[in-house]
Short mmCIF file of C-alpha atoms in Angstrom, two decimals:
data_model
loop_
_atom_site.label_atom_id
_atom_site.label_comp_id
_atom_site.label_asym_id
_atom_site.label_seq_id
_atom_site.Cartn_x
_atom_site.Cartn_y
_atom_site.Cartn_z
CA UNK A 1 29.03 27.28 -79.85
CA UNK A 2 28.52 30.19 -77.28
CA UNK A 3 25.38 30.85 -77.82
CA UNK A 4 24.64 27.37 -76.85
CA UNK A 5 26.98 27.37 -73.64
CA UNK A 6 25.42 30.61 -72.27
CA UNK A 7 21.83 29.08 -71.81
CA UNK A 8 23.20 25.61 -70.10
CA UNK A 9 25.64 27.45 -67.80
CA UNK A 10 22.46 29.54 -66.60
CA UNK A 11 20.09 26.86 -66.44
CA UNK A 12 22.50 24.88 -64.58
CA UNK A 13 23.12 27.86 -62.22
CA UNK A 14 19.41 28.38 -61.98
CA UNK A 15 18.82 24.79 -60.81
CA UNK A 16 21.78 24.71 -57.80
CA UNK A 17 20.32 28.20 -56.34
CA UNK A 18 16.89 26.36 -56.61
CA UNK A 19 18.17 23.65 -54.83
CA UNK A 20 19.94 25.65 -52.39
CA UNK A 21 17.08 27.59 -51.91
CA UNK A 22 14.52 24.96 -51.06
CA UNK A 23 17.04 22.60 -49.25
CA UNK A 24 17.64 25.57 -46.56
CA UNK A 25 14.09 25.75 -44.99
CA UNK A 26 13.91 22.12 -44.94
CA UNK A 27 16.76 21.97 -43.15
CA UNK A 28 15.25 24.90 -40.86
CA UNK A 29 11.64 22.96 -40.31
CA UNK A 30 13.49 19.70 -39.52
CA UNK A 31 15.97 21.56 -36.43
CA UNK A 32 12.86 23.66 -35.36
CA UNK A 33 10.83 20.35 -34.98
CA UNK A 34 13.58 18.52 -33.28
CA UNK A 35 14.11 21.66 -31.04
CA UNK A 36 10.08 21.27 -30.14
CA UNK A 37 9.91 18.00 -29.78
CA UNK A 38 12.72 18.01 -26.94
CA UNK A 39 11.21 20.84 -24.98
CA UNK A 40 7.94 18.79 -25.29
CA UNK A 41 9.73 15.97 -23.93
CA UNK A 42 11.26 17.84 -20.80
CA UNK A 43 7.76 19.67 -20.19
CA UNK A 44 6.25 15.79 -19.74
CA UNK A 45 8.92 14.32 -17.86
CA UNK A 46 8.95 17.78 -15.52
CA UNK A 47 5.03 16.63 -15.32
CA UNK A 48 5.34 12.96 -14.40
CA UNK A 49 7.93 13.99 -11.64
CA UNK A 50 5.90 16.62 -10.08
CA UNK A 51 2.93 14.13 -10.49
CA UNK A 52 4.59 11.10 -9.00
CA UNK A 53 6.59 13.63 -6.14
CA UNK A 54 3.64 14.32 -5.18
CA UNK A 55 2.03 10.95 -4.67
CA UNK A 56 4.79 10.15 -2.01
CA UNK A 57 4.68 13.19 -0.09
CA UNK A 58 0.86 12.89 -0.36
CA UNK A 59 1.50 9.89 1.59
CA UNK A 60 3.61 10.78 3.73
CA UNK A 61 1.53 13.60 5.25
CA UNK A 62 -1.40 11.84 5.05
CA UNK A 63 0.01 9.16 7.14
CA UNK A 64 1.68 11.51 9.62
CA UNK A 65 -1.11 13.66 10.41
CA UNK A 66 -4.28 11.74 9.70
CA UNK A 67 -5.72 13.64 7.36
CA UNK A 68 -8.49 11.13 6.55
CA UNK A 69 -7.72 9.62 3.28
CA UNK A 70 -5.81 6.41 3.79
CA UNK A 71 -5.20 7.23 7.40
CA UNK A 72 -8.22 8.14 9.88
CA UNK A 73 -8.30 11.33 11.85
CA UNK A 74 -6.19 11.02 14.93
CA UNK A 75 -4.66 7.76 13.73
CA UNK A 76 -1.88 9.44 12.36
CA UNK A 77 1.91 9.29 13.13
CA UNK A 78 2.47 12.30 15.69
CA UNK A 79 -0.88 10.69 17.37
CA UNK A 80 0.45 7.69 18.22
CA UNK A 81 -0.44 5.69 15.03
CA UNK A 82 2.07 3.23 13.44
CA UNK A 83 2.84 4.03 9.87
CA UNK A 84 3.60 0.78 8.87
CA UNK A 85 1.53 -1.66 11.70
CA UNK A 86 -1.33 -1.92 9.62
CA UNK A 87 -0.15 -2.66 6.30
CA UNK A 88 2.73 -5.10 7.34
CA UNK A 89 0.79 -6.93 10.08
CA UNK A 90 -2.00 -7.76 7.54
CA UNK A 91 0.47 -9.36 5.19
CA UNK A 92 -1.35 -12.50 3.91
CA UNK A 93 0.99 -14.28 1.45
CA UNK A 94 4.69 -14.23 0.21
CA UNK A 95 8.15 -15.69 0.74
CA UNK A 96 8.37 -12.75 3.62
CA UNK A 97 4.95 -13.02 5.67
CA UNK A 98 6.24 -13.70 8.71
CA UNK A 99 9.03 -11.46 8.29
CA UNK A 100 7.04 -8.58 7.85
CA UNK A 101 5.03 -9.81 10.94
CA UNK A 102 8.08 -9.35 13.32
CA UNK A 103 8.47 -5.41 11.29
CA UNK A 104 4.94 -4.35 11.61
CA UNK A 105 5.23 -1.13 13.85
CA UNK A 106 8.73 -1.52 14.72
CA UNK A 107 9.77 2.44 15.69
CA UNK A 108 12.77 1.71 13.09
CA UNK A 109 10.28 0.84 10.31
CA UNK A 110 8.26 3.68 10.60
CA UNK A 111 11.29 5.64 10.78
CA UNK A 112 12.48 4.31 7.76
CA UNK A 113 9.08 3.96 5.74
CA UNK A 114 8.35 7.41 6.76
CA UNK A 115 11.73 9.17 5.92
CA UNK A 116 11.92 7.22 2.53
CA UNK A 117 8.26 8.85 1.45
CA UNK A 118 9.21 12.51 2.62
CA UNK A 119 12.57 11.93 0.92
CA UNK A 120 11.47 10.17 -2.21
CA UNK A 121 8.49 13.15 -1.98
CA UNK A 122 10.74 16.31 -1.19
CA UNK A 123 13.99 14.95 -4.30
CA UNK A 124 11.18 14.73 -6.69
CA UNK A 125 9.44 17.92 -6.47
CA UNK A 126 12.53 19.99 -6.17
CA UNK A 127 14.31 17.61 -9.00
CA UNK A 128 17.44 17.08 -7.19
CA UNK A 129 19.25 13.85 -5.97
CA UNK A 130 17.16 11.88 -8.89
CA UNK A 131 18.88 9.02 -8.93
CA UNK A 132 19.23 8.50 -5.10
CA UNK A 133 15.15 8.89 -5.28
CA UNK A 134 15.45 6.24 -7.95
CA UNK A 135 17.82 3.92 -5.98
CA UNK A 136 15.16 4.47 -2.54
CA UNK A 137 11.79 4.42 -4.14
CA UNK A 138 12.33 1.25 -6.62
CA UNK A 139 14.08 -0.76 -2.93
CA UNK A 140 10.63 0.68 -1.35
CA UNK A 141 8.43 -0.68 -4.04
CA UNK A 142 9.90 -4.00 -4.39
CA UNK A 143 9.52 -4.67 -0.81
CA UNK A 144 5.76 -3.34 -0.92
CA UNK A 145 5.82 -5.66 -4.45
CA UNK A 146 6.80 -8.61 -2.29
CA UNK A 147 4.39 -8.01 0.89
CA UNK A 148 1.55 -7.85 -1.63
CA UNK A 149 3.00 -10.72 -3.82
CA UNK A 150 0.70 -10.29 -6.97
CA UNK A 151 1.83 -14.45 -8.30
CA UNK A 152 -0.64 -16.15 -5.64
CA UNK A 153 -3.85 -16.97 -6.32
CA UNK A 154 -4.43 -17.45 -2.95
CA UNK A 155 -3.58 -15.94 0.39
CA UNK A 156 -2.10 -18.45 3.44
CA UNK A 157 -5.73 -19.08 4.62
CA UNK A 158 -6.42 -20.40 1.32
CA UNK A 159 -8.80 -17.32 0.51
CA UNK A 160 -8.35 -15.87 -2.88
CA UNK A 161 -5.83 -13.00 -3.35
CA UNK A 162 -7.67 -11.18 -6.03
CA UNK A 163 -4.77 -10.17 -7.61
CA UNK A 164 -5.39 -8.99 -11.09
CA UNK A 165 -1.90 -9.35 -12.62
CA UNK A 166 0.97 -12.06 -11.74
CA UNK A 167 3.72 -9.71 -12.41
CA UNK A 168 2.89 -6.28 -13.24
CA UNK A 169 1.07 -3.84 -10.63
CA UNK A 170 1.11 -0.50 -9.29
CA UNK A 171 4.70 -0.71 -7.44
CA UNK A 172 6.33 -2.27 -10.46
CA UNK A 173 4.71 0.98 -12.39
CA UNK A 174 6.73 3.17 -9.95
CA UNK A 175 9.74 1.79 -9.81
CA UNK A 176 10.13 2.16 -13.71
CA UNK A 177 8.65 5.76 -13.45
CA UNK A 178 12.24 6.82 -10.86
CA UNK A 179 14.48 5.00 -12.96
CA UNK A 180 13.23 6.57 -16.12
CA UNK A 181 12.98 10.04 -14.64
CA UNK A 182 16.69 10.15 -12.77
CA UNK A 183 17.77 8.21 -16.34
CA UNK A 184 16.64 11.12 -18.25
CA UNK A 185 17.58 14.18 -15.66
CA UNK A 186 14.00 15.41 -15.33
CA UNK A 187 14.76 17.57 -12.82
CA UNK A 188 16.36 19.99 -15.36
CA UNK A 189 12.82 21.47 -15.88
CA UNK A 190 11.26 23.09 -14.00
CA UNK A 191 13.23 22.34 -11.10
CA UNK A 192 16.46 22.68 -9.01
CA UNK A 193 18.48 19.95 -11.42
CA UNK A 194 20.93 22.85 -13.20
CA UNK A 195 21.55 24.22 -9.94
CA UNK A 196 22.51 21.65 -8.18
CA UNK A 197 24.23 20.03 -10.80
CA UNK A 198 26.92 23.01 -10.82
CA UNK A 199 27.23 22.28 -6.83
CA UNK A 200 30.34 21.28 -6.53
CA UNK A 201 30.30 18.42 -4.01
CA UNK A 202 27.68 16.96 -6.61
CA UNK A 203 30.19 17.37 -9.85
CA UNK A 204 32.65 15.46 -8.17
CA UNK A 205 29.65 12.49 -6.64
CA UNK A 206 27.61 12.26 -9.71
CA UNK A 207 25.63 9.73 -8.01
CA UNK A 208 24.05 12.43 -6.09
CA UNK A 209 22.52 14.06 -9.85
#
């Protein structure tokens, strides 16, 4: 009867070290991979908010010193130039034509158009005050959403709008870009986010994050 124990209690013992064994680096491979895949997550969402930080303050300094992209040379805000006249007073179509009619090149429209791009611009690239940028930039794009009004087929003249898409369009595309960047704290990578997390007037307002 021993002699028959001895070789089961071994072969029994063999086959939990096995499995003890193999079931370790699995369990390695599967955290490493997790661990990657989350830094590879943080690198692309540090990416898309430099990327889209970038587009606003692009604008913004275009638009201020007339670089000559969308704004001529020596059309530009410090010569004179009104950020938002152009764009506003050519408003075709929408629930808010005429209202943006009365706006167009109102000093506190270009103050606030203007202020909102450098802000949006400035959060995003340093990766503080996310969801503020969030809050800002998706009120910004709905309004730019509406003045463009992608449901009409046609603008007030009767002309056709050439819109491409009843719903979905560029400023709609933005607007889900802040929310999903301040809903994921992108500004934890490479950016100020950590820092200014542990500020604290911005523990104690986490609306500022």
């Amino acid at each position: 009867m021993a002699l028959h124990n001895h070789p089961q209690r071994h072969l029994g013992m063999g086959f939990r070290s096995l499995a003890r064994t193999s079931t370790a680096p699995a369990s390695a491979s599967a955290g490493e991979a997790t661990a990657v895949a989350t830094a590879t997550q943080a690198y692309v969402f540090a990416g898309l908010r430099l990327l889209t930080g970038f587009v606003f303050l692009w604008a913004f300094l275009d638009k201020t010193f007339g670089i000559g992209y969308a704004t001529g040379s020596g059309k530009g805000w410090i010569d004179g130039g009104s950020p938002t006249k152009g764009f506003l007073g050519g408003v075709a179509v929408g629930p808010m034509e005429s209202t943006f009619h009365a706006w167009a090149g109102a000093a506190w429209a270009d103050w606030f158009f203007m202020l909102g791009l450098l802000g949006i611009g400035l959060t995003l690239i340093a990766g503080i005050g996310l969801r503020l940028a969030a809050v800002a930039g998706t009120a910004m794009m709905a309004l730019m959403w509406i003045a463009e009004w992608p449901p009409a087929k046609h603008l007030s003249d009767g002309s056709a709008s050439m819109s491409t898409n009843p719903f979905a369009d560029y400023h709609l595309v933005y607007a889900v870009v802040l929310i999903v960047l301040a809903a994921v704290g992108a500004g934890a990578t490479w950016g100020l986010g950590r820092a200014w997390a542990r500020l604290p007037f911005v523990s104690r307002n986490r609306w500022l994050m």
